Amino acid sequence: MEFIVTRYEISSDRIREPITCALITDLHNKVYGSDNSRLIDSIRSESPDLILCAGDLIVGTNHNSHRTALDFVTRLTEIAPVYYSNGNHETECRRYAKPKYAAYVTKLKHAGIHLLNNKCEDIVLG
């Protein structure tokens, strides 16, 4: 299975200068190339100003490792600021594997990833 890159152009009077966002979702611990290098290179080639993770980077059971997702999203911080919100798999993990989820969140925060679960942040670019 391959990943898909789709590009959208959105116009708004509220956006004064063009920005590029990368949106990543539903990886479910998939790996594309050694250490996700193909996916990382694809994101880097888009030169995003920020990276948005819309959840389901992990598989939300107690039997699956979060290492793949954690390594991937941590590497994204080398490209641009990363903002992450839970999908249903993260929510399931939080509900049924609390210690594992708590450790995952702690590592995300330590890597400088902005977690937006039931909250928002103002983003200032440039």
Tab-separated table of N, CA, C and O in Angstrom:
chain	number	residue	atom	x	y	z
A	1	MET	N	0.833	-1.178	0.000
A	1	MET	CA	0.000	0.000	0.000
A	1	MET	C	0.882	1.247	0.000
A	1	MET	O	1.885	1.298	0.676
A	2	GLU	N	0.495	2.214	-0.762
A	2	GLU	CA	1.234	3.471	-0.875
A	2	GLU	C	0.493	4.591	-0.166
A	2	GLU	O	-0.708	4.539	0.010
A	3	PHE	N	1.213	5.623	0.186
A	3	PHE	CA	0.553	6.820	0.707
A	3	PHE	C	0.164	7.715	-0.461
A	3	PHE	O	0.688	7.581	-1.563
A	4	ILE	N	-0.755	8.593	-0.228
A	4	ILE	CA	-1.273	9.477	-1.269
A	4	ILE	C	-1.010	10.918	-0.875
A	4	ILE	O	-1.275	11.318	0.261
A	5	VAL	N	-0.496	11.696	-1.815
A	5	VAL	CA	-0.314	13.134	-1.618
A	5	VAL	C	-1.401	13.840	-2.419
A	5	VAL	O	-1.529	13.636	-3.622
A	6	THR	N	-2.197	14.629	-1.730
A	6	THR	CA	-3.243	15.420	-2.367
A	6	THR	C	-2.996	16.873	-2.003
A	6	THR	O	-2.741	17.189	-0.837
A	7	ARG	N	-3.060	17.747	-2.965
A	7	ARG	CA	-2.820	19.172	-2.720
A	7	ARG	C	-4.117	19.955	-2.890
A	7	ARG	O	-4.849	19.744	-3.851
A	8	TYR	N	-4.361	20.852	-1.941
A	8	TYR	CA	-5.531	21.734	-1.991
A	8	TYR	C	-5.036	23.168	-1.874
A	8	TYR	O	-4.067	23.440	-1.164
A	9	GLU	N	-5.734	24.068	-2.523
A	9	GLU	CA	-5.456	25.487	-2.347
A	9	GLU	C	-6.698	26.122	-1.742
A	9	GLU	O	-7.808	25.990	-2.285
A	10	ILE	N	-6.517	26.762	-0.609
A	10	ILE	CA	-7.628	27.384	0.116
A	10	ILE	C	-7.368	28.876	0.187
A	10	ILE	O	-6.287	29.311	0.583
A	11	SER	N	-8.361	29.654	-0.162
A	11	SER	CA	-8.256	31.116	-0.098
A	11	SER	C	-9.165	31.630	1.008
A	11	SER	O	-10.271	31.131	1.203
A	12	SER	N	-8.671	32.645	1.722
A	12	SER	CA	-9.449	33.272	2.786
A	12	SER	C	-8.913	34.672	3.012
A	12	SER	O	-7.697	34.903	2.952
A	13	ASP	N	-9.795	35.600	3.293
A	13	ASP	CA	-9.382	36.960	3.634
A	13	ASP	C	-8.607	36.985	4.949
A	13	ASP	O	-7.887	37.932	5.232
A	14	ARG	N	-8.748	35.946	5.758
A	14	ARG	CA	-8.065	35.875	7.049
A	14	ARG	C	-6.610	35.435	6.909
A	14	ARG	O	-5.841	35.537	7.855
A	15	ILE	N	-6.245	34.911	5.750
A	15	ILE	CA	-4.863	34.491	5.511
A	15	ILE	C	-4.189	35.566	4.677
A	15	ILE	O	-4.517	35.763	3.511
A	16	ARG	N	-3.252	36.272	5.292
A	16	ARG	CA	-2.619	37.412	4.629
A	16	ARG	C	-1.470	37.019	3.720
A	16	ARG	O	-1.192	37.672	2.734
A	17	GLU	N	-0.762	35.968	4.099
A	17	GLU	CA	0.360	35.486	3.298
A	17	GLU	C	0.191	33.992	3.078
A	17	GLU	O	-0.302	33.294	3.960
A	18	PRO	N	0.611	33.499	1.932
A	18	PRO	CA	0.465	32.059	1.676
A	18	PRO	C	1.245	31.227	2.693
A	18	PRO	O	2.347	31.599	3.103
A	19	ILE	N	0.655	30.130	3.113
A	19	ILE	CA	1.330	29.162	3.972
A	19	ILE	C	1.091	27.771	3.392
A	19	ILE	O	0.133	27.544	2.673
A	20	THR	N	1.985	26.878	3.725
A	20	THR	CA	1.855	25.491	3.299
A	20	THR	C	1.737	24.625	4.537
A	20	THR	O	2.574	24.708	5.442
A	21	CYS	N	0.686	23.830	4.583
A	21	CYS	CA	0.465	22.895	5.685
A	21	CYS	C	0.510	21.478	5.134
A	21	CYS	O	0.011	21.221	4.045
A	22	ALA	N	1.091	20.601	5.903
A	22	ALA	CA	1.027	19.176	5.585
A	22	ALA	C	0.082	18.551	6.601
A	22	ALA	O	0.206	18.790	7.804
A	23	LEU	N	-0.877	17.779	6.125
A	23	LEU	CA	-1.827	17.087	6.988
A	23	LEU	C	-1.572	15.591	6.863
A	23	LEU	O	-1.619	15.031	5.766
A	24	ILE	N	-1.291	14.961	7.997
A	24	ILE	CA	-1.026	13.532	8.020
A	24	ILE	C	-2.093	12.881	8.886
A	24	ILE	O	-2.389	13.369	9.982
A	25	THR	N	-2.657	11.802	8.396
A	25	THR	CA	-3.690	11.109	9.159
A	25	THR	C	-3.753	9.641	8.761
A	25	THR	O	-3.304	9.267	7.677
A	26	ASP	N	-4.255	8.844	9.654
A	26	ASP	CA	-4.557	7.429	9.394
A	26	ASP	C	-3.367	6.596	8.918
A	26	ASP	O	-3.513	5.763	8.033
A	27	LEU	N	-2.233	6.789	9.551
A	27	LEU	CA	-1.078	5.945	9.200
A	27	LEU	C	-1.174	4.556	9.835
A	27	LEU	O	-0.636	3.595	9.287
A	28	HIS	N	-1.804	4.446	10.987
A	28	HIS	CA	-1.989	3.152	11.656
A	28	HIS	C	-0.690	2.345	11.723
A	28	HIS	O	-0.653	1.174	11.375
A	29	ASN	N	0.393	3.003	12.148
A	29	ASN	CA	1.711	2.373	12.313
A	29	ASN	C	2.332	1.876	11.015
A	29	ASN	O	3.263	1.078	11.045
A	30	LYS	N	1.859	2.315	9.882
A	30	LYS	CA	2.454	1.906	8.601
A	30	LYS	C	3.839	2.543	8.465
A	30	LYS	O	4.116	3.606	9.007
A	31	VAL	N	4.686	1.883	7.703
A	31	VAL	CA	6.049	2.366	7.454
A	31	VAL	C	6.262	2.417	5.946
A	31	VAL	O	5.986	1.441	5.242
A	32	TYR	N	6.758	3.545	5.479
A	32	TYR	CA	7.020	3.739	4.048
A	32	TYR	C	8.506	4.019	3.869
A	32	TYR	O	8.964	5.132	4.082
A	33	GLY	N	9.243	2.998	3.525
A	33	GLY	CA	10.695	3.109	3.414
A	33	GLY	C	11.330	2.907	4.775
A	33	GLY	O	10.662	2.885	5.804
A	34	SER	N	12.618	2.759	4.780
A	34	SER	CA	13.352	2.557	6.018
A	34	SER	C	13.092	3.724	6.970
A	34	SER	O	13.319	4.882	6.622
A	35	ASP	N	12.572	3.427	8.158
A	35	ASP	CA	12.242	4.455	9.155
A	35	ASP	C	11.316	5.532	8.596
A	35	ASP	O	11.439	6.703	8.945
A	36	ASN	N	10.424	5.159	7.712
A	36	ASN	CA	9.478	6.085	7.078
A	36	ASN	C	10.177	7.149	6.231
A	36	ASN	O	9.644	8.235	6.007
A	37	SER	N	11.357	6.842	5.730
A	37	SER	CA	12.142	7.831	4.984
A	37	SER	C	11.416	8.338	3.733
A	37	SER	O	11.515	9.527	3.405
A	38	ARG	N	10.687	7.480	3.037
A	38	ARG	CA	9.972	7.935	1.831
A	38	ARG	C	8.888	8.946	2.184
A	38	ARG	O	8.723	9.955	1.505
A	39	LEU	N	8.183	8.684	3.264
A	39	LEU	CA	7.137	9.601	3.693
A	39	LEU	C	7.728	10.906	4.215
A	39	LEU	O	7.269	11.997	3.859
A	40	ILE	N	8.760	10.813	5.020
A	40	ILE	CA	9.447	12.009	5.536
A	40	ILE	C	9.973	12.847	4.378
A	40	ILE	O	9.794	14.074	4.352
A	41	ASP	N	10.624	12.223	3.408
A	41	ASP	CA	11.162	12.958	2.256
A	41	ASP	C	10.054	13.626	1.449
A	41	ASP	O	10.217	14.749	0.967
A	42	SER	N	8.927	12.962	1.312
A	42	SER	CA	7.801	13.537	0.587
A	42	SER	C	7.270	14.776	1.308
A	42	SER	O	6.977	15.802	0.680
A	43	ILE	N	7.142	14.693	2.611
A	43	ILE	CA	6.680	15.848	3.397
A	43	ILE	C	7.690	16.972	3.316
A	43	ILE	O	7.332	18.130	3.081
A	44	ARG	N	8.967	16.649	3.480
A	44	ARG	CA	10.020	17.666	3.421
A	44	ARG	C	10.025	18.385	2.067
A	44	ARG	O	10.205	19.595	1.991
A	45	SER	N	9.774	17.657	0.984
A	45	SER	CA	9.797	18.257	-0.356
A	45	SER	C	8.687	19.283	-0.557
A	45	SER	O	8.786	20.134	-1.436
A	46	GLU	N	7.644	19.224	0.258
A	46	GLU	CA	6.550	20.194	0.168
A	46	GLU	C	6.877	21.493	0.919
A	46	GLU	O	6.137	22.475	0.818
A	47	SER	N	7.955	21.517	1.690
A	47	SER	CA	8.378	22.677	2.488
A	47	SER	C	7.237	23.268	3.315
A	47	SER	O	6.917	24.456	3.212
A	48	PRO	N	6.621	22.457	4.163
A	48	PRO	CA	5.492	22.973	4.935
A	48	PRO	C	5.923	23.964	6.007
A	48	PRO	O	7.014	23.860	6.571
A	49	ASP	N	5.044	24.923	6.266
A	49	ASP	CA	5.254	25.868	7.358
A	49	ASP	C	4.822	25.255	8.688
A	49	ASP	O	5.300	25.661	9.745
A	50	LEU	N	3.889	24.319	8.633
A	50	LEU	CA	3.476	23.572	9.807
A	50	LEU	C	2.924	22.225	9.365
A	50	LEU	O	2.533	22.041	8.217
A	51	ILE	N	2.937	21.291	10.304
A	51	ILE	CA	2.484	19.932	10.027
A	51	ILE	C	1.362	19.614	11.007
A	51	ILE	O	1.510	19.807	12.220
A	52	LEU	N	0.250	19.159	10.463
A	52	LEU	CA	-0.919	18.825	11.263
A	52	LEU	C	-1.131	17.321	11.223
A	52	LEU	O	-1.193	16.728	10.146
A	53	CYS	N	-1.213	16.703	12.385
A	53	CYS	CA	-1.488	15.276	12.486
A	53	CYS	C	-2.907	15.133	13.019
A	53	CYS	O	-3.193	15.520	14.149
A	54	ALA	N	-3.789	14.577	12.192
A	54	ALA	CA	-5.206	14.503	12.528
A	54	ALA	C	-5.603	13.157	13.110
A	54	ALA	O	-6.751	12.747	12.997
A	55	GLY	N	-4.673	12.473	13.721
A	55	GLY	CA	-5.001	11.269	14.456
A	55	GLY	C	-4.825	9.976	13.689
A	55	GLY	O	-4.566	9.954	12.497
A	56	ASP	N	-4.954	8.899	14.446
A	56	ASP	CA	-4.812	7.531	13.967
A	56	ASP	C	-3.423	7.250	13.389
A	56	ASP	O	-3.277	6.488	12.449
A	57	LEU	N	-2.415	7.850	13.999
A	57	LEU	CA	-1.050	7.496	13.636
A	57	LEU	C	-0.682	6.151	14.255
A	57	LEU	O	0.187	5.458	13.759
A	58	ILE	N	-1.361	5.808	15.339
A	58	ILE	CA	-1.116	4.543	16.033
A	58	ILE	C	-2.273	3.585	15.765
A	58	ILE	O	-3.281	3.951	15.172
A	59	VAL	N	-2.098	2.360	16.236
A	59	VAL	CA	-3.192	1.403	16.303
A	59	VAL	C	-3.551	1.304	17.781
A	59	VAL	O	-2.697	0.995	18.613
A	60	GLY	N	-4.789	1.619	18.099
A	60	GLY	CA	-5.189	1.808	19.488
A	60	GLY	C	-5.516	0.569	20.277
A	60	GLY	O	-6.602	0.461	20.824
A	61	THR	N	-4.605	-0.358	20.346
A	61	THR	CA	-4.798	-1.510	21.224
A	61	THR	C	-3.619	-1.590	22.181
A	61	THR	O	-2.580	-0.956	21.964
A	62	ASN	N	-3.772	-2.373	23.190
A	62	ASN	CA	-2.703	-2.527	24.174
A	62	ASN	C	-1.592	-3.427	23.659
A	62	ASN	O	-0.523	-3.479	24.225
A	63	HIS	N	-1.820	-4.113	22.540
A	63	HIS	CA	-0.846	-5.079	22.034
A	63	HIS	C	0.074	-4.495	20.957
A	63	HIS	O	0.978	-5.178	20.507
A	64	ASN	N	-0.175	-3.267	20.532
A	64	ASN	CA	0.630	-2.663	19.473
A	64	ASN	C	1.598	-1.638	20.052
A	64	ASN	O	1.263	-0.894	20.964
A	65	SER	N	2.772	-1.585	19.475
A	65	SER	CA	3.780	-0.616	19.880
A	65	SER	C	3.455	0.748	19.271
A	65	SER	O	2.903	0.838	18.180
A	66	HIS	N	3.812	1.780	19.989
A	66	HIS	CA	3.655	3.144	19.477
A	66	HIS	C	4.986	3.692	18.972
A	66	HIS	O	5.071	4.841	18.563
A	67	ARG	N	6.021	2.888	19.000
A	67	ARG	CA	7.364	3.323	18.623
A	67	ARG	C	7.412	3.851	17.197
A	67	ARG	O	8.031	4.870	16.919
A	68	THR	N	6.771	3.184	16.254
A	68	THR	CA	6.800	3.604	14.851
A	68	THR	C	6.223	5.003	14.711
A	68	THR	O	6.830	5.882	14.094
A	69	ALA	N	5.047	5.225	15.279
A	69	ALA	CA	4.402	6.544	15.194
A	69	ALA	C	5.216	7.592	15.928
A	69	ALA	O	5.390	8.715	15.432
A	70	LEU	N	5.724	7.252	17.096
A	70	LEU	CA	6.500	8.203	17.881
A	70	LEU	C	7.772	8.612	17.147
A	70	LEU	O	8.092	9.802	17.055
A	71	ASP	N	8.496	7.665	16.597
A	71	ASP	CA	9.708	7.988	15.840
A	71	ASP	C	9.383	8.861	14.633
A	71	ASP	O	10.082	9.829	14.347
A	72	PHE	N	8.310	8.526	13.932
A	72	PHE	CA	7.911	9.283	12.746
A	72	PHE	C	7.554	10.726	13.102
A	72	PHE	O	8.105	11.671	12.539
A	73	VAL	N	6.640	10.905	14.035
A	73	VAL	CA	6.171	12.252	14.345
A	73	VAL	C	7.275	13.089	14.987
A	73	VAL	O	7.360	14.301	14.762
A	74	THR	N	8.169	12.464	15.727
A	74	THR	CA	9.306	13.188	16.300
A	74	THR	C	10.223	13.705	15.198
A	74	THR	O	10.707	14.837	15.263
A	75	ARG	N	10.445	12.917	14.165
A	75	ARG	CA	11.284	13.360	13.038
A	75	ARG	C	10.641	14.520	12.282
A	75	ARG	O	11.338	15.338	11.691
A	76	LEU	N	9.308	14.597	12.302
A	76	LEU	CA	8.625	15.694	11.615
A	76	LEU	C	8.979	17.052	12.214
A	76	LEU	O	8.968	18.061	11.514
A	77	THR	N	9.324	17.078	13.509
A	77	THR	CA	9.657	18.355	14.154
A	77	THR	C	10.932	18.969	13.564
A	77	THR	O	11.171	20.164	13.751
A	78	GLU	N	11.724	18.182	12.858
A	78	GLU	CA	12.913	18.716	12.176
A	78	GLU	C	12.524	19.515	10.936
A	78	GLU	O	13.331	20.273	10.405
A	79	ILE	N	11.289	19.324	10.460
A	79	ILE	CA	10.826	19.974	9.237
A	79	ILE	C	10.048	21.245	9.546
A	79	ILE	O	10.282	22.299	8.945
A	80	ALA	N	9.106	21.151	10.491
A	80	ALA	CA	8.228	22.281	10.826
A	80	ALA	C	7.553	21.992	12.165
A	80	ALA	O	7.568	20.843	12.630
A	81	PRO	N	6.948	23.014	12.777
A	81	PRO	CA	6.178	22.751	14.002
A	81	PRO	C	5.072	21.726	13.730
A	81	PRO	O	4.455	21.728	12.665
A	82	VAL	N	4.840	20.843	14.715
A	82	VAL	CA	3.871	19.754	14.561
A	82	VAL	C	2.750	19.931	15.579
A	82	VAL	O	3.004	20.097	16.773
A	83	TYR	N	1.512	19.856	15.077
A	83	TYR	CA	0.313	19.940	15.891
A	83	TYR	C	-0.456	18.630	15.724
A	83	TYR	O	-0.713	18.210	14.606
A	84	TYR	N	-0.806	18.004	16.835
A	84	TYR	CA	-1.336	16.639	16.827
A	84	TYR	C	-2.646	16.607	17.615
A	84	TYR	O	-2.717	17.111	18.726
A	85	SER	N	-3.663	16.007	17.018
A	85	SER	CA	-4.910	15.756	17.749
A	85	SER	C	-5.248	14.270	17.636
A	85	SER	O	-4.846	13.598	16.691
A	86	ASN	N	-5.968	13.800	18.613
A	86	ASN	CA	-6.321	12.383	18.651
A	86	ASN	C	-7.327	12.009	17.573
A	86	ASN	O	-8.234	12.784	17.261
A	87	GLY	N	-7.160	10.808	17.063
A	87	GLY	CA	-8.181	10.156	16.259
A	87	GLY	C	-8.826	9.087	17.117
A	87	GLY	O	-8.544	8.977	18.319
A	88	ASN	N	-9.664	8.272	16.524
A	88	ASN	CA	-10.339	7.255	17.321
A	88	ASN	C	-9.371	6.203	17.882
A	88	ASN	O	-9.607	5.671	18.964
A	89	HIS	N	-8.257	5.945	17.203
A	89	HIS	CA	-7.306	4.957	17.735
A	89	HIS	C	-6.581	5.492	18.964
A	89	HIS	O	-6.376	4.758	19.938
A	90	GLU	N	-6.186	6.758	18.950
A	90	GLU	CA	-5.575	7.348	20.150
A	90	GLU	C	-6.596	7.387	21.291
A	90	GLU	O	-6.255	7.118	22.451
A	91	THR	N	-7.844	7.708	20.962
A	91	THR	CA	-8.894	7.764	21.974
A	91	THR	C	-9.126	6.389	22.591
A	91	THR	O	-9.268	6.259	23.815
A	92	GLU	N	-9.134	5.359	21.768
A	92	GLU	CA	-9.296	3.994	22.286
A	92	GLU	C	-8.108	3.610	23.167
A	92	GLU	O	-8.286	2.989	24.213
A	93	CYS	N	-6.933	3.964	22.746
A	93	CYS	CA	-5.743	3.664	23.544
A	93	CYS	C	-5.811	4.390	24.891
A	93	CYS	O	-5.522	3.811	25.931
A	94	ARG	N	-6.225	5.652	24.841
A	94	ARG	CA	-6.348	6.424	26.088
A	94	ARG	C	-7.355	5.766	27.027
A	94	ARG	O	-7.166	5.725	28.233
A	95	ARG	N	-8.407	5.226	26.472
A	95	ARG	CA	-9.481	4.624	27.270
A	95	ARG	C	-9.090	3.262	27.833
A	95	ARG	O	-9.359	2.958	28.987
A	96	TYR	N	-8.419	2.429	27.016
A	96	TYR	CA	-8.202	1.043	27.406
A	96	TYR	C	-6.757	0.686	27.754
A	96	TYR	O	-6.505	-0.407	28.247
A	97	ALA	N	-5.839	1.571	27.458
A	97	ALA	CA	-4.423	1.309	27.776
A	97	ALA	C	-3.811	2.594	28.321
A	97	ALA	O	-2.860	3.137	27.769
A	98	LYS	N	-4.385	3.080	29.414
A	98	LYS	CA	-4.025	4.397	29.957
A	98	LYS	C	-2.529	4.587	30.197
A	98	LYS	O	-1.974	5.612	29.796
A	99	PRO	N	-1.835	3.657	30.841
A	99	PRO	CA	-0.401	3.878	31.068
A	99	PRO	C	0.389	3.981	29.755
A	99	PRO	O	1.293	4.810	29.632
A	100	LYS	N	0.031	3.161	28.803
A	100	LYS	CA	0.719	3.181	27.505
A	100	LYS	C	0.459	4.501	26.785
A	100	LYS	O	1.367	5.119	26.229
A	101	TYR	N	-0.790	4.960	26.813
A	101	TYR	CA	-1.147	6.227	26.186
A	101	TYR	C	-0.444	7.382	26.899
A	101	TYR	O	0.094	8.282	26.251
A	102	ALA	N	-0.426	7.359	28.217
A	102	ALA	CA	0.220	8.422	28.985
A	102	ALA	C	1.712	8.518	28.641
A	102	ALA	O	2.253	9.615	28.496
A	103	ALA	N	2.359	7.383	28.507
A	103	ALA	CA	3.784	7.384	28.136
A	103	ALA	C	3.968	7.950	26.734
A	103	ALA	O	4.909	8.718	26.488
A	104	TYR	N	3.087	7.610	25.813
A	104	TYR	CA	3.138	8.124	24.442
A	104	TYR	C	2.999	9.644	24.433
A	104	TYR	O	3.794	10.352	23.819
A	105	VAL	N	2.020	10.150	25.155
A	105	VAL	CA	1.781	11.596	25.213
A	105	VAL	C	2.969	12.317	25.839
A	105	VAL	O	3.388	13.374	25.353
A	106	THR	N	3.523	11.758	26.885
A	106	THR	CA	4.691	12.364	27.536
A	106	THR	C	5.848	12.481	26.544
A	106	THR	O	6.510	13.521	26.465
A	107	LYS	N	6.075	11.454	25.769
A	107	LYS	CA	7.163	11.470	24.785
A	107	LYS	C	6.876	12.466	23.657
A	107	LYS	O	7.789	13.138	23.171
A	108	LEU	N	5.619	12.570	23.235
A	108	LEU	CA	5.258	13.557	22.213
A	108	LEU	C	5.547	14.969	22.714
A	108	LEU	O	6.152	15.780	22.011
A	109	LYS	N	5.100	15.266	23.927
A	109	LYS	CA	5.323	16.595	24.507
A	109	LYS	C	6.810	16.875	24.652
A	109	LYS	O	7.267	17.988	24.367
A	110	HIS	N	7.567	15.883	25.100
A	110	HIS	CA	9.017	16.043	25.263
A	110	HIS	C	9.693	16.360	23.922
A	110	HIS	O	10.688	17.079	23.879
A	111	ALA	N	9.133	15.849	22.838
A	111	ALA	CA	9.688	16.099	21.499
A	111	ALA	C	9.271	17.467	20.950
A	111	ALA	O	9.705	17.852	19.868
A	112	GLY	N	8.424	18.199	21.695
A	112	GLY	CA	8.014	19.525	21.250
A	112	GLY	C	6.770	19.542	20.380
A	112	GLY	O	6.471	20.531	19.710
A	113	ILE	N	6.029	18.463	20.387
A	113	ILE	CA	4.810	18.365	19.583
A	113	ILE	C	3.666	19.007	20.358
A	113	ILE	O	3.497	18.767	21.550
A	114	HIS	N	2.892	19.824	19.666
A	114	HIS	CA	1.756	20.518	20.270
A	114	HIS	C	0.542	19.596	20.227
A	114	HIS	O	0.068	19.235	19.154
A	115	LEU	N	0.030	19.229	21.398
A	115	LEU	CA	-1.142	18.360	21.466
A	115	LEU	C	-2.394	19.222	21.597
A	115	LEU	O	-2.482	20.071	22.478
A	116	LEU	N	-3.337	18.995	20.714
A	116	LEU	CA	-4.541	19.816	20.652
A	116	LEU	C	-5.795	19.002	20.968
A	116	LEU	O	-6.786	19.082	20.260
A	117	ASN	N	-5.753	18.238	22.014
A	117	ASN	CA	-6.917	17.451	22.411
A	117	ASN	C	-7.814	18.311	23.287
A	117	ASN	O	-7.443	18.671	24.397
A	118	ASN	N	-8.962	18.677	22.748
A	118	ASN	CA	-9.931	19.525	23.438
A	118	ASN	C	-9.362	20.898	23.808
A	118	ASN	O	-9.700	21.465	24.827
A	119	LYS	N	-8.484	21.404	22.988
A	119	LYS	CA	-7.961	22.752	23.178
A	119	LYS	C	-7.500	23.309	21.848
A	119	LYS	O	-7.479	22.607	20.829
A	120	CYS	N	-7.143	24.567	21.845
A	120	CYS	CA	-6.653	25.198	20.620
A	120	CYS	C	-5.437	26.045	20.983
A	120	CYS	O	-5.180	26.329	22.153
A	121	GLU	N	-4.688	26.415	19.969
A	121	GLU	CA	-3.542	27.307	20.129
A	121	GLU	C	-3.546	28.301	18.986
A	121	GLU	O	-3.910	27.949	17.860
A	122	ASP	N	-3.138	29.529	19.268
A	122	ASP	CA	-2.888	30.483	18.190
A	122	ASP	C	-1.546	30.128	17.582
A	122	ASP	O	-0.581	29.860	18.300
A	123	ILE	N	-1.495	30.131	16.271
A	123	ILE	CA	-0.257	29.793	15.561
A	123	ILE	C	0.221	31.042	14.857
A	123	ILE	O	-0.509	31.642	14.061
A	124	VAL	N	1.436	31.455	15.163
A	124	VAL	CA	2.031	32.619	14.519
A	124	VAL	C	3.186	32.133	13.664
A	124	VAL	O	4.106	31.485	14.153
A	125	LEU	N	3.109	32.400	12.369
A	125	LEU	CA	4.158	31.979	11.447
A	125	LEU	C	4.923	33.199	10.959
A	125	LEU	O	4.370	34.286	10.832
A	126	GLY	N	6.181	32.984	10.622
A	126	GLY	CA	6.988	34.049	10.053
A	126	GLY	C	7.535	34.926	11.032
A	126	GLY	O	7.735	35.542	11.806
